[in-house]
PDB file of C-alpha atoms in Angstrom:
ATOM      1  CA  MET A  18      88.162  81.216 117.827  1.00 47.00           C
ATOM      2  CA  LYS A  19      91.132  83.733 117.513  1.00 51.00           C
ATOM      3  CA  THR A  20      90.672  86.337 115.001  1.00 55.00           C
ATOM      4  CA  ALA A  21      92.208  89.776 114.164  1.00 50.00           C
ATOM      5  CA  GLY A  22      88.942  91.661 113.715  1.00 42.00           C
ATOM      6  CA  LYS A  23      88.874  90.627 109.927  1.00 44.00           C
ATOM      7  CA  ALA A  24      89.893  87.691 107.781  1.00 43.00           C
ATOM      8  CA  ARG A  25      92.779  88.733 105.732  1.00 48.00           C
ATOM      9  CA  SER A  26      93.070  87.175 102.308  1.00 50.00           C
ATOM     10  CA  ALA A  27      96.574  88.525 101.845  1.00 69.00           C
ATOM     11  CA  SER A  28      99.201  89.441 104.275  1.00 85.00           C
ATOM     12  CA  ARG A  29     100.187  93.247 103.756  1.00 88.00           C
ATOM     13  CA  TYR A  30     103.128  92.663 105.760  1.00 93.00           C
ATOM     14  CA  LYS A  31     104.455  89.968 103.720  1.00 94.00           C
ATOM     15  CA  THR A  32     104.403  92.520 100.422  1.00 93.00           C
ATOM     16  CA  ALA A  33     105.923  94.991 102.572  1.00 95.00           C
ATOM     17  CA  GLU A  34     108.698  92.720 103.842  1.00 96.00           C
ATOM     18  CA  ARG A  35     109.427  91.639 100.048  1.00 96.00           C
ATOM     19  CA  TRP A  36     109.867  95.418  98.957  1.00 97.00           C
ATOM     20  CA  LEU A  37     111.910  95.792 101.860  1.00 98.00           C
ATOM     21  CA  LEU A  38     114.052  92.601 100.746  1.00 98.00           C
ATOM     22  CA  PHE A  39     114.302  94.068  97.408  1.00 98.00           C
ATOM     23  CA  TRP A  40     115.913  97.422  98.823  1.00 98.00           C
ATOM     24  CA  THR A  41     118.369  95.972 101.001  1.00 98.00           C
ATOM     25  CA  LEU A  42     119.402  93.585  98.359  1.00 98.00           C
ATOM     26  CA  PHE A  43     119.566  96.323  95.716  1.00 97.00           C
ATOM     27  CA  ILE A  44     121.427  98.997  98.053  1.00 97.00           C
ATOM     28  CA  GLY A  45     123.773  96.415  99.607  1.00 97.00           C
ATOM     29  CA  ILE A  46     124.680  94.526  96.353  1.00 97.00           C
ATOM     30  CA  GLY A  47     125.455  98.014  94.575  1.00 95.00           C
ATOM     31  CA  ALA A  48     127.647  99.182  97.404  1.00 96.00           C
ATOM     32  CA  VAL A  49     129.431  96.085  97.218  1.00 97.00           C
ATOM     33  CA  ALA A  50     130.079  96.472  93.668  1.00 95.00           C
ATOM     34  CA  GLY A  51     130.936 100.130  94.114  1.00 93.00           C
ATOM     35  CA  ALA A  52     133.428  99.080  96.699  1.00 94.00           C
ATOM     36  CA  THR A  53     135.026  96.214  94.963  1.00 95.00           C
ATOM     37  CA  GLY A  54     135.758  98.618  92.179  1.00 93.00           C
ATOM     38  CA  MET A  55     137.273 101.308  94.434  1.00 91.00           C
ATOM     39  CA  PHE A  56     139.571  98.491  95.680  1.00 93.00           C
ATOM     40  CA  ALA A  57     140.400  97.351  92.147  1.00 93.00           C
ATOM     41  CA  ASP A  58     141.501 100.799  91.209  1.00 90.00           C
ATOM     42  CA  THR A  59     142.022 103.030  94.232  1.00 89.00           C
ATOM     43  CA  SER A  60     142.669 105.980  91.867  1.00 88.00           C
ATOM     44  CA  GLY A  61     139.291 105.843  90.544  1.00 83.00           C
ATOM     45  CA  LYS A  62     140.105 106.229  86.816  1.00 87.00           C
ATOM     46  CA  ALA A  63     138.633 102.759  85.858  1.00 84.00           C
ATOM     47  CA  MET A  64     135.355 103.867  87.238  1.00 82.00           C
ATOM     48  CA  GLY A  65     135.656 107.373  85.907  1.00 82.00           C
ATOM     49  CA  MET A  66     135.726 108.812  89.475  1.00 81.00           C
ATOM     50  CA  ASP A  67     139.180 110.268  89.902  1.00 79.00           C
ATOM     51  CA  ALA A  68     137.880 113.925  89.234  1.00 82.00           C
ATOM     52  CA  MET A  69     135.989 113.621  92.465  1.00 81.00           C
ATOM     53  CA  LEU A  70     138.987 113.206  94.826  1.00 79.00           C
ATOM     54  CA  PRO A  71     139.562 116.731  95.164  1.00 84.00           C
ATOM     55  CA  TYR A  72     135.831 117.458  96.364  1.00 79.00           C
ATOM     56  CA  PHE A  73     137.065 115.216  99.349  1.00 80.00           C
ATOM     57  CA  GLN A  74     139.197 117.653 100.615  1.00 79.00           C
ATOM     58  CA  VAL A  75     136.443 119.535 102.671  1.00 78.00           C
ATOM     59  CA  LEU A  76     136.317 116.666 104.969  1.00 80.00           C
ATOM     60  CA  PRO A  77     138.312 116.169 108.242  1.00 81.00           C
ATOM     61  CA  PHE A  78     141.765 114.128 107.840  1.00 80.00           C
ATOM     62  CA  ALA A  79     141.384 114.358 103.933  1.00 77.00           C
ATOM     63  CA  ASP A  80     144.967 114.337 103.509  1.00 79.00           C
ATOM     64  CA  ILE A  81     145.343 111.086 105.248  1.00 80.00           C
ATOM     65  CA  LEU A  82     141.952 109.280 104.295  1.00 84.00           C
ATOM     66  CA  PHE A  83     141.009 110.560 100.937  1.00 82.00           C
ATOM     67  CA  CYS A  84     144.228 110.535  98.915  1.00 85.00           C
ATOM     68  CA  ASP A  85     142.645 107.853  96.990  1.00 88.00           C
ATOM     69  CA  PHE A  86     139.333 105.492  97.186  1.00 88.00           C
ATOM     70  CA  LEU A  87     140.841 103.111  99.622  1.00 90.00           C
ATOM     71  CA  PHE A  88     139.174 104.405 102.600  1.00 91.00           C
ATOM     72  CA  PRO A  89     135.841 105.865 100.960  1.00 90.00           C
ATOM     73  CA  GLY A  90     135.522 101.962  99.537  1.00 91.00           C
ATOM     74  CA  PHE A  91     135.860 100.538 103.012  1.00 94.00           C
ATOM     75  CA  ALA A  92     133.358 103.033 104.452  1.00 93.00           C
ATOM     76  CA  LEU A  93     130.871 102.304 101.320  1.00 94.00           C
ATOM     77  CA  LEU A  94     131.490  98.673 102.057  1.00 96.00           C
ATOM     78  CA  ILE A  95     130.870  98.898 105.700  1.00 96.00           C
ATOM     79  CA  VAL A  96     127.809 101.515 105.814  1.00 95.00           C
ATOM     80  CA  ASN A  97     125.857 100.383 102.873  1.00 96.00           C
ATOM     81  CA  GLY A  98     127.147  97.359 101.907  1.00 96.00           C
ATOM     82  CA  LEU A  99     127.622  94.699 104.532  1.00 97.00           C
ATOM     83  CA  THR A 100     125.040  96.332 106.788  1.00 97.00           C
ATOM     84  CA  ASN A 101     122.245  95.994 104.158  1.00 97.00           C
ATOM     85  CA  LEU A 102     123.249  92.686 103.125  1.00 97.00           C
ATOM     86  CA  THR A 103     122.770  91.723 106.712  1.00 97.00           C
ATOM     87  CA  ALA A 104     119.494  93.004 106.903  1.00 97.00           C
ATOM     88  CA  ALA A 105     118.551  91.013 103.686  1.00 97.00           C
ATOM     89  CA  VAL A 106     120.042  87.535 105.492  1.00 98.00           C
ATOM     90  CA  LEU A 107     117.786  88.271 108.443  1.00 97.00           C
ATOM     91  CA  LEU A 108     114.762  89.295 106.483  1.00 97.00           C
ATOM     92  CA  LEU A 109     114.964  85.951 104.574  1.00 97.00           C
ATOM     93  CA  MET A 110     115.494  84.157 107.855  1.00 96.00           C
ATOM     94  CA  LYS A 111     112.146  85.903 108.932  1.00 94.00           C
ATOM     95  CA  LYS A 112     113.810  87.748 111.760  1.00 95.00           C
ATOM     96  CA  LYS A 113     112.099  90.653 113.521  1.00 93.00           C
ATOM     97  CA  SER A 114     115.215  92.484 113.381  1.00 96.00           C
ATOM     98  CA  GLY A 115     115.497  92.382 109.595  1.00 96.00           C
ATOM     99  CA  VAL A 116     112.635  94.545 109.337  1.00 97.00           C
ATOM    100  CA  ILE A 117     114.093  97.160 112.128  1.00 96.00           C
ATOM    101  CA  LEU A 118     117.434  97.040 110.501  1.00 97.00           C
ATOM    102  CA  GLY A 119     116.299  97.370 106.963  1.00 97.00           C
ATOM    103  CA  GLY A 120     114.306 100.443 107.849  1.00 97.00           C
ATOM    104  CA  VAL A 121     117.253 101.898 109.895  1.00 97.00           C
ATOM    105  CA  PHE A 122     119.540 101.277 107.038  1.00 97.00           C
ATOM    106  CA  GLY A 123     117.484 103.303 104.774  1.00 97.00           C
ATOM    107  CA  VAL A 124     117.662 106.152 107.117  1.00 97.00           C
ATOM    108  CA  THR A 125     121.767 105.570 107.228  1.00 97.00           C
ATOM    109  CA  LEU A 126     121.819 105.801 103.392  1.00 97.00           C
ATOM    110  CA  MET A 127     119.889 109.068 103.221  1.00 97.00           C
ATOM    111  CA  LEU A 128     122.394 110.551 105.998  1.00 96.00           C
ATOM    112  CA  TRP A 129     125.284 109.251 103.661  1.00 93.00           C
ATOM    113  CA  ILE A 130     123.938 110.849 100.560  1.00 94.00           C
ATOM    114  CA  CYS A 131     123.432 114.010 102.768  1.00 94.00           C
ATOM    115  CA  ILE A 132     127.457 114.134 102.975  1.00 89.00           C
ATOM    116  CA  GLN A 133     127.480 113.601  99.445  1.00 89.00           C
ATOM    117  CA  PHE A 134     125.290 116.654  98.780  1.00 91.00           C
ATOM    118  CA  TYR A 135     127.599 118.847 101.042  1.00 87.00           C
ATOM    119  CA  ILE A 136     130.597 117.288  99.128  1.00 88.00           C
ATOM    120  CA  PHE A 137     129.823 117.252  95.693  1.00 86.00           C
ATOM    121  CA  PRO A 138     128.017 119.461  93.018  1.00 85.00           C
ATOM    122  CA  PHE A 139     124.251 118.339  92.574  1.00 85.00           C
ATOM    123  CA  ASN A 140     124.169 115.359  90.510  1.00 87.00           C
ATOM    124  CA  PHE A 141     121.368 112.862  89.619  1.00 92.00           C
ATOM    125  CA  MET A 142     123.245 109.869  91.018  1.00 90.00           C
ATOM    126  CA  SER A 143     123.167 111.206  94.612  1.00 91.00           C
ATOM    127  CA  THR A 144     119.719 112.531  94.219  1.00 95.00           C
ATOM    128  CA  ALA A 145     118.421 108.801  92.860  1.00 95.00           C
ATOM    129  CA  TYR A 146     120.090 107.234  96.003  1.00 95.00           C
ATOM    130  CA  PHE A 147     118.626 109.678  98.472  1.00 97.00           C
ATOM    131  CA  ILE A 148     115.293 108.634  97.164  1.00 97.00           C
ATOM    132  CA  PHE A 149     115.960 105.014  97.033  1.00 97.00           C
ATOM    133  CA  GLY A 150     117.177 105.326 100.703  1.00 97.00           C
ATOM    134  CA  LEU A 151     113.827 107.291 101.697  1.00 98.00           C
ATOM    135  CA  CYS A 152     111.826 104.597 100.095  1.00 97.00           C
ATOM    136  CA  GLN A 153     113.668 102.016 102.212  1.00 98.00           C
ATOM    137  CA  ALA A 154     113.205 103.518 105.211  1.00 98.00           C
ATOM    138  CA  ALA A 155     109.380 104.061 104.440  1.00 97.00           C
ATOM    139  CA  THR A 156     109.040 100.351 103.435  1.00 97.00           C
ATOM    140  CA  GLY A 157     110.837  99.422 106.660  1.00 97.00           C
ATOM    141  CA  TYR A 158     108.533 101.500 108.932  1.00 96.00           C
ATOM    142  CA  ALA A 159     105.613 100.131 106.820  1.00 94.00           C
ATOM    143  CA  ALA A 160     106.714  96.471 107.390  1.00 96.00           C
ATOM    144  CA  TRP A 161     107.223  97.182 111.247  1.00 95.00           C
ATOM    145  CA  VAL A 162     103.735  98.606 111.508  1.00 92.00           C
ATOM    146  CA  LEU A 163     101.854  95.794 109.393  1.00 91.00           C
ATOM    147  CA  ARG A 164     103.926  93.074 111.245  1.00 92.00           C
ATOM    148  CA  LYS A 165     102.534  94.381 114.615  1.00 90.00           C
ATOM    149  CA  GLN A 166      99.226  94.805 113.254  1.00 87.00           C
ATOM    150  CA  GLU A 167      99.138  91.113 111.953  1.00 88.00           C
ATOM    151  CA  GLU A 168     100.473  89.591 115.142  1.00 89.00           C
ATOM    152  CA  PHE A 169      97.676  91.117 116.979  1.00 90.00           C
ATOM    153  CA  SER A 170      94.728  88.663 117.751  1.00 89.00           C
ATOM    154  CA  VAL A 171      91.889  88.272 119.773  1.00 90.00           C
ATOM    155  CA  ASP A 172      90.327  84.897 121.310  1.00 89.00           C
ATOM    156  CA  ILE A 173      86.772  85.158 122.385  1.00 89.00           C
ATOM    157  CA  ALA A 174      87.476  81.938 124.385  1.00 91.00           C
ATOM    158  CA  ASP A 175      89.432  84.169 126.833  1.00 93.00           C
ATOM    159  CA  TYR A 176      86.323  85.912 127.905  1.00 96.00           C
ATOM    160  CA  PRO A 177      84.361  83.163 129.447  1.00 96.00           C
ATOM    161  CA  ASN A 178      81.574  85.398 131.141  1.00 96.00           C
ATOM    162  CA  ILE A 179      80.171  86.666 127.712  1.00 97.00           C
ATOM    163  CA  GLY A 180      76.544  85.735 127.136  1.00 95.00           C
ATOM    164  CA  THR A 181      75.640  85.224 130.896  1.00 96.00           C
ATOM    165  CA  ASN A 182      73.459  88.269 131.359  1.00 96.00           C
ATOM    166  CA  GLY A 183      70.835  88.505 128.892  1.00 93.00           C
ATOM    167  CA  LYS A 184      69.548  92.188 129.785  1.00 96.00           C
ATOM    168  CA  ARG A 185      72.975  93.791 128.126  1.00 97.00           C
ATOM    169  CA  LEU A 186      74.461  93.564 124.848  1.00 98.00           C
ATOM    170  CA  VAL A 187      77.763  95.143 123.453  1.00 98.00           C
ATOM    171  CA  VAL A 188      77.592  96.223 119.785  1.00 98.00           C
ATOM    172  CA  PHE A 189      80.924  97.152 117.864  1.00 98.00           C
ATOM    173  CA  PHE A 190      82.632  97.408 114.663  1.00 97.00           C
ATOM    174  CA  SER A 191      86.116  96.743 113.867  1.00 96.00           C
ATOM    175  CA  ARG A 192      88.662  96.711 111.201  1.00 92.00           C
ATOM    176  CA  MET A 193      91.748  95.580 112.821  1.00 90.00           C
ATOM    177  CA  GLY A 194      90.567  93.885 115.940  1.00 93.00           C
ATOM    178  CA  TYR A 195      91.296  96.631 118.416  1.00 95.00           C
ATOM    179  CA  THR A 196      87.961  97.678 119.074  1.00 96.00           C
ATOM    180  CA  GLU A 197      86.598  93.919 119.021  1.00 96.00           C
ATOM    181  CA  LYS A 198      88.990  93.356 121.747  1.00 96.00           C
ATOM    182  CA  LEU A 199      87.545  96.024 124.167  1.00 97.00           C
ATOM    183  CA  ALA A 200      84.141  95.063 123.220  1.00 97.00           C
ATOM    184  CA  TYR A 201      84.936  91.598 124.229  1.00 97.00           C
ATOM    185  CA  GLU A 202      86.268  92.891 127.651  1.00 97.00           C
ATOM    186  CA  ALA A 203      83.235  95.101 128.354  1.00 97.00           C
ATOM    187  CA  ALA A 204      81.015  92.091 127.662  1.00 97.00           C
ATOM    188  CA  ASN A 205      83.140  89.878 130.046  1.00 97.00           C
ATOM    189  CA  ARG A 206      82.938  92.232 132.576  1.00 96.00           C
ATOM    190  CA  THR A 207      79.009  92.442 132.522  1.00 96.00           C
ATOM    191  CA  GLY A 208      78.208  89.147 130.997  1.00 97.00           C
ATOM    192  CA  ALA A 209      76.703  90.979 128.045  1.00 97.00           C
ATOM    193  CA  GLU A 210      75.964  89.360 124.531  1.00 97.00           C
ATOM    194  CA  VAL A 211      77.855  90.411 121.872  1.00 97.00           C
ATOM    195  CA  CYS A 212      76.928  91.719 118.412  1.00 96.00           C
ATOM    196  CA  ARG A 213      79.180  92.734 115.556  1.00 97.00           C
ATOM    197  CA  ILE A 214      78.059  95.358 113.003  1.00 97.00           C
ATOM    198  CA  LYS A 215      79.119  94.562 109.543  1.00 96.00           C
ATOM    199  CA  ALA A 216      79.738  96.857 107.071  1.00 95.00           C
ATOM    200  CA  ALA A 217      78.377  96.554 103.546  1.00 93.00           C
ATOM    201  CA  GLN A 218      81.239  98.282 102.034  1.00 90.00           C
ATOM    202  CA  PRO A 219      84.967  97.485 101.483  1.00 90.00           C
ATOM    203  CA  THR A 220      86.811  97.781 104.705  1.00 92.00           C
ATOM    204  CA  GLU A 221      89.569  95.191 104.425  1.00 87.00           C
ATOM    205  CA  GLY A 222      93.221  96.121 103.980  1.00 83.00           C
ATOM    206  CA  THR A 223      94.950  99.145 102.346  1.00 83.00           C
ATOM    207  CA  ALA A 224      92.135  99.712  99.830  1.00 88.00           C
ATOM    208  CA  GLY A 225      89.775  99.549 102.699  1.00 90.00           C
ATOM    209  CA  PHE A 226      91.510 101.878 105.035  1.00 89.00           C
ATOM    210  CA  TRP A 227      91.513 104.564 102.115  1.00 92.00           C
ATOM    211  CA  TRP A 228      88.023 104.096 101.281  1.00 94.00           C
ATOM    212  CA  CYS A 229      87.014 104.187 105.282  1.00 94.00           C
ATOM    213  CA  GLY A 230      89.026 107.302 105.194  1.00 93.00           C
ATOM    214  CA  ARG A 231      87.033 108.944 102.457  1.00 95.00           C
ATOM    215  CA  PHE A 232      83.748 107.988 104.455  1.00 95.00           C
ATOM    216  CA  GLY A 233      85.359 109.562 107.589  1.00 94.00           C
ATOM    217  CA  MET A 234      86.332 112.626 105.859  1.00 95.00           C
ATOM    218  CA  HIS A 235      83.102 113.448 104.686  1.00 95.00           C
ATOM    219  CA  ARG A 236      81.055 112.136 107.597  1.00 95.00           C
ATOM    220  CA  TRP A 237      78.893 109.748 105.542  1.00 96.00           C
ATOM    221  CA  ALA A 238      77.015 106.726 107.025  1.00 96.00           C
ATOM    222  CA  MET A 239      78.128 103.503 105.685  1.00 96.00           C
ATOM    223  CA  PRO A 240      75.380 100.920 104.829  1.00 96.00           C
ATOM    224  CA  VAL A 241      75.790  97.962 107.227  1.00 96.00           C
ATOM    225  CA  ALA A 242      74.078  94.523 106.924  1.00 95.00           C
ATOM    226  CA  ALA A 243      71.025  93.834 109.134  1.00 92.00           C
ATOM    227  CA  LEU A 244      71.597  92.906 112.642  1.00 91.00           C
ATOM    228  CA  ASP A 245      70.947  89.244 113.548  1.00 89.00           C
ATOM    229  CA  THR A 246      69.909  90.862 117.257  1.00 93.00           C
ATOM    230  CA  ASP A 247      67.022  92.939 118.214  1.00 95.00           C
ATOM    231  CA  VAL A 248      68.477  95.699 120.181  1.00 96.00           C
ATOM    232  CA  SER A 249      65.273  96.752 121.677  1.00 95.00           C
ATOM    233  CA  ALA A 250      65.017  93.496 123.670  1.00 96.00           C
ATOM    234  CA  TYR A 251      67.817  94.694 125.926  1.00 97.00           C
ATOM    235  CA  GLU A 252      67.828  96.964 129.111  1.00 97.00           C
ATOM    236  CA  HIS A 253      71.303  98.280 128.151  1.00 97.00           C
ATOM    237  CA  ILE A 254      73.657  98.452 125.270  1.00 98.00           C
ATOM    238  CA  THR A 255      77.271  99.225 125.143  1.00 98.00           C
ATOM    239  CA  ILE A 256      78.330 100.688 121.778  1.00 98.00           C
ATOM    240  CA  CYS A 257      81.983 100.254 120.972  1.00 98.00           C
ATOM    241  CA  THR A 258      83.253 102.240 118.159  1.00 98.00           C
ATOM    242  CA  PRO A 259      86.725 103.245 116.443  1.00 97.00           C
ATOM    243  CA  VAL A 260      87.170 107.096 115.569  1.00 97.00           C
ATOM    244  CA  TRP A 261      87.564 107.967 111.748  1.00 97.00           C
ATOM    245  CA  VAL A 262      89.164 111.048 110.694  1.00 95.00           C
ATOM    246  CA  PHE A 263      88.202 112.765 114.288  1.00 95.00           C
ATOM    247  CA  SER A 264      84.714 111.456 114.011  1.00 96.00           C
ATOM    248  CA  LEU A 265      82.127 108.745 114.460  1.00 97.00           C
ATOM    249  CA  ALA A 266      82.996 105.654 112.409  1.00 97.00           C
ATOM    250  CA  SER A 267      80.696 105.538 109.479  1.00 97.00           C
ATOM    251  CA  PRO A 268      79.168 101.965 109.911  1.00 97.00           C
ATOM    252  CA  VAL A 269      78.339 102.776 113.633  1.00 98.00           C
ATOM    253  CA  ARG A 270      76.844 106.109 112.413  1.00 98.00           C
ATOM    254  CA  GLN A 271      74.562 104.191 110.142  1.00 97.00           C
ATOM    255  CA  PHE A 272      73.875 101.811 113.052  1.00 97.00           C
ATOM    256  CA  CYS A 273      72.937 104.754 115.279  1.00 97.00           C
ATOM    257  CA  ARG A 274      70.389 106.109 112.774  1.00 97.00           C
ATOM    258  CA  GLN A 275      68.880 102.670 112.210  1.00 96.00           C
ATOM    259  CA  SER A 276      68.447 102.130 115.759  1.00 96.00           C
ATOM    260  CA  ARG A 277      66.851 105.678 117.029  1.00 96.00           C
ATOM    261  CA  GLY A 278      63.932 104.861 119.443  1.00 95.00           C
ATOM    262  CA  LYS A 279      65.063 101.158 119.857  1.00 96.00           C
ATOM    263  CA  ILE A 280      67.787 101.456 122.584  1.00 96.00           C
ATOM    264  CA  LYS A 281      66.586 102.337 126.120  1.00 94.00           C
ATOM    265  CA  GLU A 282      70.015 102.917 127.719  1.00 97.00           C
ATOM    266  CA  ALA A 283      73.528 102.984 126.369  1.00 97.00           C
ATOM    267  CA  ASP A 284      77.209 103.622 127.099  1.00 97.00           C
ATOM    268  CA  TYR A 285      79.847 104.395 124.718  1.00 98.00           C
ATOM    269  CA  ILE A 286      83.588 103.164 124.176  1.00 97.00           C
ATOM    270  CA  LEU A 287      85.448 105.054 121.664  1.00 98.00           C
ATOM    271  CA  VAL A 288      88.878 103.661 120.293  1.00 97.00           C
ATOM    272  CA  HIS A 289      91.288 105.977 118.575  1.00 96.00           C
ATOM    273  CA  HIS A 290      94.837 106.734 117.912  1.00 93.00           C
ATOM    274  CA  THR A 291      95.474 110.110 119.530  1.00 93.00           C
ATOM    275  CA  LYS A 292      95.104 111.353 122.768  1.00 91.00           C
ATOM    276  CA  GLY A 293      91.670 112.947 122.503  1.00 90.00           C
ATOM    277  CA  GLN A 294      88.731 112.732 124.499  1.00 92.00           C
ATOM    278  CA  TYR A 295      86.227 113.228 121.275  1.00 95.00           C
ATOM    279  CA  GLY A 296      83.385 114.806 123.040  1.00 94.00           C
ATOM    280  CA  ASN A 297      81.883 115.348 119.468  1.00 96.00           C
ATOM    281  CA  VAL A 298      81.636 111.474 118.692  1.00 97.00           C
ATOM    282  CA  VAL A 299      79.583 111.084 122.246  1.00 96.00           C
ATOM    283  CA  ARG A 300      77.393 114.099 121.105  1.00 96.00           C
ATOM    284  CA  GLU A 301      76.658 112.822 117.831  1.00 97.00           C
ATOM    285  CA  MET A 302      75.867 109.322 119.061  1.00 98.00           C
ATOM    286  CA  ASP A 303      73.421 110.819 121.434  1.00 97.00           C
ATOM    287  CA  SER A 304      71.857 113.015 119.046  1.00 97.00           C
ATOM    288  CA  LEU A 305      71.540 109.741 116.463  1.00 97.00           C
ATOM    289  CA  LEU A 306      70.150 107.641 119.129  1.00 97.00           C
ATOM    290  CA  GLY A 307      67.847 110.059 120.854  1.00 96.00           C
ATOM    291  CA  ILE A 308      68.916 109.468 124.189  1.00 96.00           C
ATOM    292  CA  THR A 309      71.575 110.570 126.889  1.00 96.00           C
ATOM    293  CA  HIS A 310      74.360 108.213 127.224  1.00 96.00           C
ATOM    294  CA  SER A 311      75.001 106.742 131.017  1.00 96.00           C
ATOM    295  CA  SER A 312      78.846 106.834 130.441  1.00 96.00           C
ATOM    296  CA  SER A 313      81.810 107.117 127.696  1.00 96.00           C
ATOM    297  CA  CYS A 314      85.231 106.030 127.754  1.00 96.00           C
ATOM    298  CA  SER A 315      87.830 107.352 125.458  1.00 96.00           C
ATOM    299  CA  VAL A 316      90.633 104.835 124.746  1.00 96.00           C
ATOM    300  CA  GLN A 317      93.985 105.709 122.859  1.00 96.00           C
ATOM    301  CA  CYS A 318      94.972 102.301 121.040  1.00 94.00           C
ATOM    302  CA  ARG A 319      98.532 102.077 119.314  1.00 89.00           C
ATOM    303  CA  MET A 320      99.099  98.797 117.811  1.00 83.00           C
ATOM    304  CA  GLY A 321      97.445  96.880 120.477  1.00 87.00           C
ATOM    305  CA  LYS A 322      98.539  98.922 123.346  1.00 91.00           C
ATOM    306  CA  TYR A 323      95.664 100.782 125.185  1.00 95.00           C
ATOM    307  CA  ARG A 324      95.605 103.800 127.265  1.00 95.00           C
ATOM    308  CA  ILE A 325      92.486 105.260 128.959  1.00 93.00           C
ATOM    309  CA  CYS A 326      92.087 109.080 128.055  1.00 92.00           C
ATOM    310  CA  SER A 327      88.696 109.794 129.718  1.00 88.00           C
ATOM    311  CA  HIS A 328      85.894 108.025 131.611  1.00 88.00           C
ATOM    312  CA  ARG A 329      83.007 109.684 132.304  1.00 86.00           C
ATOM    313  CA  GLU A 330      79.905 108.804 134.160  1.00 83.00           C
ATOM    314  CA  ARG A 331      76.308 110.728 133.813  1.00 69.00           C
ATOM    315  CA  THR A 332      75.672 112.399 137.644  1.00 56.00           C
ATOM    316  CA  ASP A 333      72.103 112.979 136.801  1.00 58.00           C
ATOM    317  CA  LYS A 334      70.864 109.167 136.301  1.00 52.00           C
TER     318      LYS A 334
END
């Protein structure tokens, strides 16, 4: 069974992709229309832009390139028109490069507008298009991140040794599948059985992200569904948890509270986005469970790429 840590009812990447397509078409078509107007009347009078020509004199080679709007028209067409339309076509073709270029061309538009800020007096149009470029760049980045997240998957069939050792158990909570993957790897190494902690609060998607952030910020415990496994029946338990707002994930906090006195021996695997070791999370889990952990491992994970930050074994066992 392949899973990405949760069942996705809707693709957040597809939503971001559609918005990025909108921005590339909006900016691209607008730039082509503006360039066409400049080509049709290079004096700029037809578009009411002739009064802007003197402002171009602060630029290099102004006496050659900016005598009329022919060169600015070509520059607008190439820098913001054809580029964004190319990104739009790639997005329609479902190419990954369309996402990357769409975000890059948002940055390009902002740089273009920065030149306008330098040349022209403050005006509404330049400010508006700078904001449009910012929105396009942010949407491109969001689409890139969400695509990577949704491409990530975990297949339990890749871990054939899971469940061969009835004395050990791996317990985990995972929103995105990143902690789930490490839990399966840990269980496969030891032959442990696996049990998922299921939150009784919304943790899915963007809304779930913010809801979990609220719990994490306040250090609250989040209600969880009853486990279908008796943790007291195992000699050793590995607890795999994400780190929320630099602290223990709320569902795992609730699990630890409910499991106090039931777990004989445990080690911890902490999954997070930073390079921290999160000794505070280890100490909290020890305190909640009423034990001293046998080992702890702190793992940085960025969109499915892992890096061990620390691995500590108890020396007084």
